[in-house]
mmCIF file of C-alpha atoms and ligand atoms in Angstrom:
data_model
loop_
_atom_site.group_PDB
_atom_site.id
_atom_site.type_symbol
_atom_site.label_atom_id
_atom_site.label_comp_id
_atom_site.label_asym_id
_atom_site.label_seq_id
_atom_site.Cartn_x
_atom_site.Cartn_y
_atom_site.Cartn_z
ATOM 1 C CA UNK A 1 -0.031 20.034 -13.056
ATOM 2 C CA UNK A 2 -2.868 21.052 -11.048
ATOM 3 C CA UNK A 3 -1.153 20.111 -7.774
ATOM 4 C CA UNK A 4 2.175 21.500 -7.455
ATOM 5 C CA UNK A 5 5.073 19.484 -5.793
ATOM 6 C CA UNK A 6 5.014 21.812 -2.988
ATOM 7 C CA UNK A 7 1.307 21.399 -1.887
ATOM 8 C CA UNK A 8 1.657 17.683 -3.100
ATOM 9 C CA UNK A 9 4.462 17.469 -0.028
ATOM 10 C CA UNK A 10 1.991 19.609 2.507
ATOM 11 C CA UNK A 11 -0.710 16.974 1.298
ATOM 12 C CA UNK A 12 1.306 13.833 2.037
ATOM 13 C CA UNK A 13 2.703 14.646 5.507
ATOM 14 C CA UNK A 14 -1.199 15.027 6.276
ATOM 15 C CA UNK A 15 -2.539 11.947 4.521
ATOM 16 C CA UNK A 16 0.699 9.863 5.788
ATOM 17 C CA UNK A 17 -0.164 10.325 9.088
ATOM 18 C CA UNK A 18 -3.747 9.258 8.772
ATOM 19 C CA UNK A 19 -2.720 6.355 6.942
ATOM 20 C CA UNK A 20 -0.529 5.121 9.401
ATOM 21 C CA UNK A 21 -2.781 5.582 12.237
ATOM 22 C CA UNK A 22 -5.006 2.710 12.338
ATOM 23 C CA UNK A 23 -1.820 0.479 12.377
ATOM 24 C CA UNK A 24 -0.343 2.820 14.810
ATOM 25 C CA UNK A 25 -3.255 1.898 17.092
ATOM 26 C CA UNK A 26 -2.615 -1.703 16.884
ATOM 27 C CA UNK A 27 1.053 -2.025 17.402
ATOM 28 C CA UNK A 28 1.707 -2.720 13.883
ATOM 29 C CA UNK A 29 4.518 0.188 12.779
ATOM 30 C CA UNK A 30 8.352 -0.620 13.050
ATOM 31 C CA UNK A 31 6.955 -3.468 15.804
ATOM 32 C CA UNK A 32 10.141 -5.412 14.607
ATOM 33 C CA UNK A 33 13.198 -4.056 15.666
ATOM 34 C CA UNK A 34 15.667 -5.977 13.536
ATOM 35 C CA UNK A 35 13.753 -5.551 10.678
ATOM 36 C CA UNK A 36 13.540 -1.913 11.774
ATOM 37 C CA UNK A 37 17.084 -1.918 11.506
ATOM 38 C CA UNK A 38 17.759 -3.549 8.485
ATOM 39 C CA UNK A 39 15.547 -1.132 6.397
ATOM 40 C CA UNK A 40 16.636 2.008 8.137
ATOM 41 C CA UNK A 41 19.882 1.145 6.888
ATOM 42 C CA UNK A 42 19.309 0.604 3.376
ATOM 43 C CA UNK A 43 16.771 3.447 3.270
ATOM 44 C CA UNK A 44 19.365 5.416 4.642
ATOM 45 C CA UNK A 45 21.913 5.180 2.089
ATOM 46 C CA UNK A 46 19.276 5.372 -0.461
ATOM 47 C CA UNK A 47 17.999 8.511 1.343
ATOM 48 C CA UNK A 48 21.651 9.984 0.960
ATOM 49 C CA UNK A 49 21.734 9.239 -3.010
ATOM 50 C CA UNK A 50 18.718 10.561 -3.320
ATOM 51 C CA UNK A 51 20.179 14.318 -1.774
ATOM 52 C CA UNK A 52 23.050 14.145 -4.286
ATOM 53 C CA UNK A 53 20.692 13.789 -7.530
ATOM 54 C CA UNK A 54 18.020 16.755 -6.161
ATOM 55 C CA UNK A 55 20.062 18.481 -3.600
ATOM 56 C CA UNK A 56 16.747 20.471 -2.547
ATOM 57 C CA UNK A 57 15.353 16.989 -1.124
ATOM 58 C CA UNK A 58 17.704 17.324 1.736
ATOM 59 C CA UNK A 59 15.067 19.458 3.256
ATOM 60 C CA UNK A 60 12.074 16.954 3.013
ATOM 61 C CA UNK A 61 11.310 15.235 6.297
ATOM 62 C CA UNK A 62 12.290 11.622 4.697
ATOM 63 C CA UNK A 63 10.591 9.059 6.818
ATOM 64 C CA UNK A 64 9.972 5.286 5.959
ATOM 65 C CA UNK A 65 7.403 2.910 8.111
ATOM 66 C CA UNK A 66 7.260 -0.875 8.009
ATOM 67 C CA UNK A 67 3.611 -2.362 8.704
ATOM 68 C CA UNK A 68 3.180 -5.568 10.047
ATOM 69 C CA UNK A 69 0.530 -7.014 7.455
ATOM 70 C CA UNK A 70 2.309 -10.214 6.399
ATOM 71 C CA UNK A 71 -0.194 -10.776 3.612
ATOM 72 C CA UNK A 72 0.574 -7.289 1.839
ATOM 73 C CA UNK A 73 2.945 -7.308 -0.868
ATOM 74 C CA UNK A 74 3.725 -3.578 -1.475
ATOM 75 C CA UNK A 75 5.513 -0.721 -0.810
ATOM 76 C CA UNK A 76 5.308 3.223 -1.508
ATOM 77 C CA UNK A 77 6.365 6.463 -1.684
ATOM 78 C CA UNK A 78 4.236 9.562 -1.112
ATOM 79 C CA UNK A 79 5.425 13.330 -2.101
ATOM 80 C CA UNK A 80 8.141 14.268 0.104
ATOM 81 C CA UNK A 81 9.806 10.830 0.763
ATOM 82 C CA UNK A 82 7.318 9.579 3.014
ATOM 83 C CA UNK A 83 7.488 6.013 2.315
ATOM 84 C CA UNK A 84 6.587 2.436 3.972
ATOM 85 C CA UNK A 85 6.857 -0.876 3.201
ATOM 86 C CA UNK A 86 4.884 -3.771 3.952
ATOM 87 C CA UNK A 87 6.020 -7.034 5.980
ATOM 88 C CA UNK A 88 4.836 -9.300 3.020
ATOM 89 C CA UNK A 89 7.110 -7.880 1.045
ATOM 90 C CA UNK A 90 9.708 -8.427 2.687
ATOM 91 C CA UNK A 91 8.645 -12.249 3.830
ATOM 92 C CA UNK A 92 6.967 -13.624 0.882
ATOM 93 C CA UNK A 93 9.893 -12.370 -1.471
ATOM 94 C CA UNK A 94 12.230 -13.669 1.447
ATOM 95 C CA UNK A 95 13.996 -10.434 -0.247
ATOM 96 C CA UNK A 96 17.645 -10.133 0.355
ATOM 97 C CA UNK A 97 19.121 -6.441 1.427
ATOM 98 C CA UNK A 98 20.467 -5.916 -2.662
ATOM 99 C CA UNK A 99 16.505 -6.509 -3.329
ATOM 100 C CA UNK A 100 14.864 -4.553 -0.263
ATOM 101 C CA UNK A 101 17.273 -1.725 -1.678
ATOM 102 C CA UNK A 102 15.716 -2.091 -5.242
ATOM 103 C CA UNK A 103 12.291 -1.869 -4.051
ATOM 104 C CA UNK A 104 12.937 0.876 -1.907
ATOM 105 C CA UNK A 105 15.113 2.625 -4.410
ATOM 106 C CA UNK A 106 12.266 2.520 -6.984
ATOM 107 C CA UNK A 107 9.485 4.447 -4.660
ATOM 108 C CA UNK A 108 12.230 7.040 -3.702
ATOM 109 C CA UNK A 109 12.538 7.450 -7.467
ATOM 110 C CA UNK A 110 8.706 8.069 -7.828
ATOM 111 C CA UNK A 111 9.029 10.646 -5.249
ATOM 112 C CA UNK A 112 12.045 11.959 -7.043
ATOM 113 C CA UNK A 113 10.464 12.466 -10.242
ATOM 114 C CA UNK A 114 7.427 14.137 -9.032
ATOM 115 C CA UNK A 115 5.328 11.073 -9.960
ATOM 116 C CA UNK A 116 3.624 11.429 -6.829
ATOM 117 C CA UNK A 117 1.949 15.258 -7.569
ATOM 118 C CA UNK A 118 1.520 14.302 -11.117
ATOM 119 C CA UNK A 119 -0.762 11.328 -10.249
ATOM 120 C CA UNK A 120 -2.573 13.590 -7.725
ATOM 121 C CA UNK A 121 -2.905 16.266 -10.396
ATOM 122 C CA UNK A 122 -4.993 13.604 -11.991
ATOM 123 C CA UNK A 123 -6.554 12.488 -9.412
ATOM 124 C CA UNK A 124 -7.827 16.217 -8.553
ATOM 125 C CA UNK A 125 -9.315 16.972 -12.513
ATOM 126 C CA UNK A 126 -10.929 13.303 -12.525
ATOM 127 C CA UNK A 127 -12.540 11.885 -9.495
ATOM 128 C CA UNK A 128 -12.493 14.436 -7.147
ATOM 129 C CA UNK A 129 -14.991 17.025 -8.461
ATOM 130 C CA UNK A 130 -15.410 19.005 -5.832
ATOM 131 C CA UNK A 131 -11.828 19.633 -4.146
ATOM 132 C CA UNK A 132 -11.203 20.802 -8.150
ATOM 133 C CA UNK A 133 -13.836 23.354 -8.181
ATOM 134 C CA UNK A 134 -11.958 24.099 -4.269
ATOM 135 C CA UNK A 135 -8.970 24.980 -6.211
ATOM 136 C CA UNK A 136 -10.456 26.593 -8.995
ATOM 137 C CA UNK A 137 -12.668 29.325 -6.228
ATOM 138 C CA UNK A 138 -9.265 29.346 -3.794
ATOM 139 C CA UNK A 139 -10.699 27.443 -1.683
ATOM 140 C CA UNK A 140 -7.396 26.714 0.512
ATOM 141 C CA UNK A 141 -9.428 24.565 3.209
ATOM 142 C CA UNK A 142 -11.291 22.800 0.622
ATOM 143 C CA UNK A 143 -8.391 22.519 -1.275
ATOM 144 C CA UNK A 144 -6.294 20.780 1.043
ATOM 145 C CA UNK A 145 -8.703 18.430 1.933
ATOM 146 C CA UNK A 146 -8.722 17.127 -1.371
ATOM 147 C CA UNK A 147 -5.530 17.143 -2.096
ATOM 148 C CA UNK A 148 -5.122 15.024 0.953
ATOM 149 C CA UNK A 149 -7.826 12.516 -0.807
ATOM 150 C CA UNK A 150 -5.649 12.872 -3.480
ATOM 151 C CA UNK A 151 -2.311 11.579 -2.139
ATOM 152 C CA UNK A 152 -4.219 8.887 0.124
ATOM 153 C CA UNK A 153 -5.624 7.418 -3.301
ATOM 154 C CA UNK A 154 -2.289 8.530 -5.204
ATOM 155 C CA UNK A 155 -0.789 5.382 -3.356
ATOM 156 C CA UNK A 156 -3.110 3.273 -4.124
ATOM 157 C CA UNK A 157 -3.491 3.801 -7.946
ATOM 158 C CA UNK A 158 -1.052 2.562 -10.220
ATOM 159 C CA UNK A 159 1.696 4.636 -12.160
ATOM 160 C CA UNK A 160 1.798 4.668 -15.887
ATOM 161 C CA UNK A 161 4.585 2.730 -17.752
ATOM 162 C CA UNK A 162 6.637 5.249 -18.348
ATOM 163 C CA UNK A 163 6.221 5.747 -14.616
ATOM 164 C CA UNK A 164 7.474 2.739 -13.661
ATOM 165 C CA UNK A 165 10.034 2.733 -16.563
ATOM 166 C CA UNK A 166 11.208 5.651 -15.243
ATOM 167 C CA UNK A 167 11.448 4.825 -11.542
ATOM 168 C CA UNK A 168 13.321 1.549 -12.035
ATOM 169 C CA UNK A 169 15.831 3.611 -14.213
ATOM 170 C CA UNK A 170 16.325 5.959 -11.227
ATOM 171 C CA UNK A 171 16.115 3.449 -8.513
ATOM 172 C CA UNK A 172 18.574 0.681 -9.867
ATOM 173 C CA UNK A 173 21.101 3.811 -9.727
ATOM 174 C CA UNK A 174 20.305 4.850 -6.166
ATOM 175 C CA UNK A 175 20.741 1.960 -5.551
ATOM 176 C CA UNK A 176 24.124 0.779 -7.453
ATOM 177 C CA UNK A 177 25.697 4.051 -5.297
ATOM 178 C CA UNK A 178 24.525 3.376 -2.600
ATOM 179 C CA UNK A 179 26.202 0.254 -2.472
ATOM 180 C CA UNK A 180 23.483 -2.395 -3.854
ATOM 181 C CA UNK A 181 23.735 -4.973 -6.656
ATOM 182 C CA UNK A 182 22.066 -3.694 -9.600
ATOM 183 C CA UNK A 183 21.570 -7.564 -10.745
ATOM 184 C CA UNK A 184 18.992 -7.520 -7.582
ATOM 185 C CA UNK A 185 16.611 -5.859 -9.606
ATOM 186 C CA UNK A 186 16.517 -8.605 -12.356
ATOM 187 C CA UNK A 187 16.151 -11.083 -8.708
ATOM 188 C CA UNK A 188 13.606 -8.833 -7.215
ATOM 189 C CA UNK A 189 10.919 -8.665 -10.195
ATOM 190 C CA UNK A 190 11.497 -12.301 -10.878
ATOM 191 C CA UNK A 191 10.283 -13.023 -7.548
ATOM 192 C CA UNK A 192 7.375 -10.896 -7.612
ATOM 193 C CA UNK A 193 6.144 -12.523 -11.045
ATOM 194 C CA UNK A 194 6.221 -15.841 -9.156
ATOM 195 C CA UNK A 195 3.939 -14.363 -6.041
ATOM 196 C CA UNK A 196 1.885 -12.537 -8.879
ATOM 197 C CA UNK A 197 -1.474 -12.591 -9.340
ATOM 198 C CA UNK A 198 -3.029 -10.505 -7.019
ATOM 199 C CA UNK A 199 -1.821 -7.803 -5.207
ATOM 200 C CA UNK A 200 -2.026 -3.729 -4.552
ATOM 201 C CA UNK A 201 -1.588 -1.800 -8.092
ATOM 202 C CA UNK A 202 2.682 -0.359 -7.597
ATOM 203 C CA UNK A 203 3.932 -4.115 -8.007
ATOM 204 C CA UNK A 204 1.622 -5.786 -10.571
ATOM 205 C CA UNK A 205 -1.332 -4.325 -12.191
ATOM 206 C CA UNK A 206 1.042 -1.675 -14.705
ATOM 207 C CA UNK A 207 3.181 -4.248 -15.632
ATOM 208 C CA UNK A 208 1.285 -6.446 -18.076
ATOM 209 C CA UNK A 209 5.048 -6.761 -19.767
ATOM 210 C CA UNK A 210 7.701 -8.440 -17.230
ATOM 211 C CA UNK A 211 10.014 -9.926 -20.209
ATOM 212 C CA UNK A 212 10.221 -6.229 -21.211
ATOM 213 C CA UNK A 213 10.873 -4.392 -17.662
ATOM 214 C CA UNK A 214 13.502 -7.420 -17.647
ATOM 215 C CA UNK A 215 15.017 -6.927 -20.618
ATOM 216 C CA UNK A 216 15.511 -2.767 -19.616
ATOM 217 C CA UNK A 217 16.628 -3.480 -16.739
ATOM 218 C CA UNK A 218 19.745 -6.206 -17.926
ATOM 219 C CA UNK A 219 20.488 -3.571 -20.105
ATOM 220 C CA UNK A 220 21.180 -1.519 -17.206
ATOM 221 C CA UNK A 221 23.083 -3.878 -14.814
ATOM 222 C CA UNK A 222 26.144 -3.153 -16.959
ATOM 223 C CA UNK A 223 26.426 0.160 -16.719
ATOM 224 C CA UNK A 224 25.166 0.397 -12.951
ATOM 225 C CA UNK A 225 27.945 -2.006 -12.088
ATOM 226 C CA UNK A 226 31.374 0.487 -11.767
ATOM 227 C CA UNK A 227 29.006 2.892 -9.238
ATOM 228 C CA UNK A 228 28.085 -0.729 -7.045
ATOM 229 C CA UNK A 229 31.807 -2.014 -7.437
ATOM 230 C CA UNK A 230 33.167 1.476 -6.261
ATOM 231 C CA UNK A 231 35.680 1.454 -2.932
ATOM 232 C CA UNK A 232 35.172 3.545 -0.411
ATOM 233 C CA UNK A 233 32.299 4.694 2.428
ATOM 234 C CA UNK A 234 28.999 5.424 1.070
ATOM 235 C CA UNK A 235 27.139 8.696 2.728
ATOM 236 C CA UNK A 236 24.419 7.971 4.918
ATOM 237 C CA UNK A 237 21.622 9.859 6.009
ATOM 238 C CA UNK A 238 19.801 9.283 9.602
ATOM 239 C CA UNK A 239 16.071 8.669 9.814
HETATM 240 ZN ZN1 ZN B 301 6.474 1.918 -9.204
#
């Protein structure tokens, strides 16, 4: 990898924040303060699942944003747990809080599993030419402005299938202990089929195979099912 984890996180808090400004500007962050609610509390729990599997997360600053943009159906997770999720999402999937929990359990996952840096990595030898040669003279300042390219496009690229394959594996079981029905995620990507069609890369350009992703993930309602069924208060962690 070409962009460690580490810089990948100093990267993101950067590119997050210009990301979020435009809609910033206009009213459009957490503008909703049920919905506000609502996801803070799932994310939350997820958040909290996510500590126990890489205890060294607990020192990320987690943060998650909802955008108003009702026509966006999309959600994501930059290096460091810097997430946010998209109103159409959440109103054209008229997704229930086991489903929210999915989706938000899968880009926690990415984050999780360093899929963030690694698609910057690439990012950095391919298309950005110059903030490469940056790293390659130590070039911090140059450096750092690509890599802030880098997770700003990161986002907006899609993950590989084993990716994906990966971060539904991980996110059905944040999910399960955190208190969420696994049997969601078979819900929540039958849904998104149905709005298919065209839409930002995470949901539906890598996943030219539904039946399949289905089929994984049915295998792994059963054994997700004993951590969802579990008695007892979940941990929670406060955004
Ligand atoms: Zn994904």
């Amino acid at each position: 990898m070409i962009v460690s984890e580490d810089s990948a996180i100093v990267a993101s808090k950067q590119a997050y924040t210009e990301m979020l400004k435009p809609y910033e500007q206009q009213g459009k962050i957490d503008n909703d303060p049920a919905l506000k609610d609502r996801v803070y509390w799932i994310t939350g729990h997820l958040i909290a699942q996510a500590i126990t599997m890489r205890p060294e997360t607990k020192n990320w600053s987690w943060s998650i944003k909802i955008i108003n943009d009702p026509e966006t159906v999309n959600a994501w997770a930059m290096a460091g747990g810097k997430m946010a999720l998209y109103t159409g999402l959440v109103e054209k999937l008229k997704a229930t809080d086991d489903e929210l929990a999915q989706v938000l359990g899968h880009e926690i996952a990415h984050a999780l599993a360093k899929h963030s840096a690694e698609k910057m990595s690439v990012l950095m030898a391919s298309s950005i030419g110059v903030a490469a040669v940056g790293v390659a003279a130590d070039n911090k300042g140059l450096a750092l402005a690509g890599a802030v390219l880098a997770a700003t496009l990161a986002v907006q690229k899609p993950n590989s299938r084993t990716a994906e394959s990966e971060a539904d594996q991980i996110g059905i079981e944040l999910a399960a202990k955190a208190g969420y029905d696994p049997r969601a995620s078979i819900t929540l990507w039958q849904k998104m089929a149905k709005v298919g069609g065209k839409g930002p890369p995470e949901f539906f350009s890598t996943h030219p195979s539904p039946e399949n992703r289905e089929k994984k993930l049915a295998n792994l309602v059963p054994v997700m099912m004993p951590y969802y069924e579990q008695k007892g208060e979940r941990p929670f962690y406060r955004l």
